[in-house]
């Protein structure tokens, strides 16, 4: 029974939470513990990088002090003896000196700066555990989470690295940093915001864990976005496909692609609340039986591109030529709708948008619509359930909808609207789909 437990930033936000994490670990008996940076730290590190790009050193110094204070508070509130406080402060000072060196460097070493949060958090938790007589082995994530030339996790290499580390240590408990990894040249880099979930899933899949547990500040994946909708509640069970769609389309509780490694090895993923460990949370696995609408999510930062064919009817090869352009600029497309003469599609990566539009203009007339969101309604069997489809269409009938996609997958319906309608549409869909279906 090998479990991987991942604790997010809010689960480690203060000394009391360090104690809760220790208690959860003692109960669950994990093989691997993955930790994110203490809440708020990565946001500040990202801000530092942005300020450095804008050459604003003064603000950077304030942010470094704020980060230092977050950790100092945890150390001093831990009520452990002087030796712990002294050792922790030394660890912290060592990393803050490194951070300051990175900041002074002539080139901006973004990944080194971003990595500080997880590195300090894991070292402090390691010390905390030691002073509480809970013995763990600290493993550098850079040594185990390795990317290939395409910048994707190299699952084979990850497995062999982890195997080397855990071989012959069946009784040991390992602690590592989420989010951090090494690129194929061995340079430190990161898995993108929220990437610690992916770290846990990659480790779980590598050791063929019995369960991956994601511990956060809410009791499981809710049936709508709790930041916009009141009275949401956790979904007891989800299939891998449902969870993957929801994570990809905006359910922030999970990193967009973290379900995949677990799904490939059929490892259950449990979402739990560090503040209320007795609550059941959500179980993601392959045995879910419950059909019907499960949850609604929203993905921000979407741009629609509309292309109208220069010819009267879409000629043979039109779609192929369009997608070759997106492929050439490594830009993935999320939602597509087509008519006889036009194609609408959405992207969220605007890095090469000007070059893409230049090329698309050679195929037809283009239009760009910015500040859109994708709303995604998810549930096994949803697409063939005409009652639910009718309710979705009713819910959006008063909102100017740019695109609707149904049938691309059996389990989701996506709607693209201007971001100003986010609150209205999430609440309207909740009212019609969630309240009624659960009251019945
Ligand atoms: P962590 O720091 O533990 O990784 P995150 O902030 O990444 O935590 O994820 C948890 C947050 O995700 C919740 O506090 C909640 O506000 C947000 N969230 C958005 N959509 C959902 C959803 N459908 N279910 C649960 N939480 C969601
Ligand atoms: N600390 C990183 C972030 O805030 C990774 C994570 O929390 O999963 O994005
Ligand atoms: Mg997260």
CSV table of N, CA and C and ligand atoms in Angstrom, one decimal, residues 6 8-9 36 193-197 214-216 252-255, ligand 3:
chain,number,residue,atom,x,y,z
A,6,UNK,N,0.0,14.8,-1.4
A,6,UNK,CA,0.5,16.2,-1.8
A,6,UNK,C,-0.3,17.2,-1.0
A,8,UNK,N,-0.9,21.3,-0.7
A,8,UNK,CA,-0.9,22.6,-1.4
A,8,UNK,C,-0.4,23.7,-0.4
A,9,UNK,N,-0.3,24.9,-1.0
A,9,UNK,CA,0.2,26.0,-0.2
A,9,UNK,C,-0.6,26.4,1.0
A,36,UNK,N,4.0,21.9,-1.8
A,36,UNK,CA,4.1,23.1,-2.6
A,36,UNK,C,4.7,24.2,-1.7
A,193,UNK,N,2.1,26.8,-13.2
A,193,UNK,CA,1.4,27.1,-11.9
A,193,UNK,C,0.5,26.0,-11.5
A,194,UNK,N,0.5,25.7,-10.3
A,194,UNK,CA,-0.3,24.6,-9.8
A,194,UNK,C,0.3,23.2,-10.0
A,195,UNK,N,1.6,23.2,-10.5
A,195,UNK,CA,2.2,22.0,-10.9
A,195,UNK,C,2.5,20.9,-9.9
A,196,UNK,N,2.4,21.2,-8.6
A,196,UNK,CA,2.7,20.2,-7.6
A,196,UNK,C,1.7,19.0,-7.7
A,197,UNK,N,0.5,19.3,-8.2
A,197,UNK,CA,-0.5,18.2,-8.3
A,197,UNK,C,0.1,17.2,-9.4
A,214,UNK,N,-4.6,14.4,-2.8
A,214,UNK,CA,-4.3,15.9,-3.0
A,214,UNK,C,-5.0,16.6,-1.9
A,215,UNK,N,-4.2,17.1,-0.9
A,215,UNK,CA,-4.7,17.8,0.3
A,215,UNK,C,-4.7,19.3,0.0
A,216,UNK,N,-5.9,19.9,0.2
A,216,UNK,CA,-6.0,21.3,-0.1
A,216,UNK,C,-6.9,22.0,0.9
A,252,UNK,N,-9.8,24.9,-10.6
A,252,UNK,CA,-8.4,25.2,-10.1
A,252,UNK,C,-7.9,24.2,-9.1
A,253,UNK,N,-8.8,23.4,-8.5
A,253,UNK,CA,-8.3,22.5,-7.5
A,253,UNK,C,-7.3,21.5,-8.0
A,254,UNK,N,-7.3,21.2,-9.3
A,254,UNK,CA,-6.4,20.3,-9.9
A,254,UNK,C,-5.6,21.0,-11.1
A,255,UNK,N,-4.3,20.6,-11.2
A,255,UNK,CA,-3.5,21.1,-12.3
A,255,UNK,C,-4.1,20.5,-13.6
B,3,LIG,MG1,-3.1,24.0,-6.6
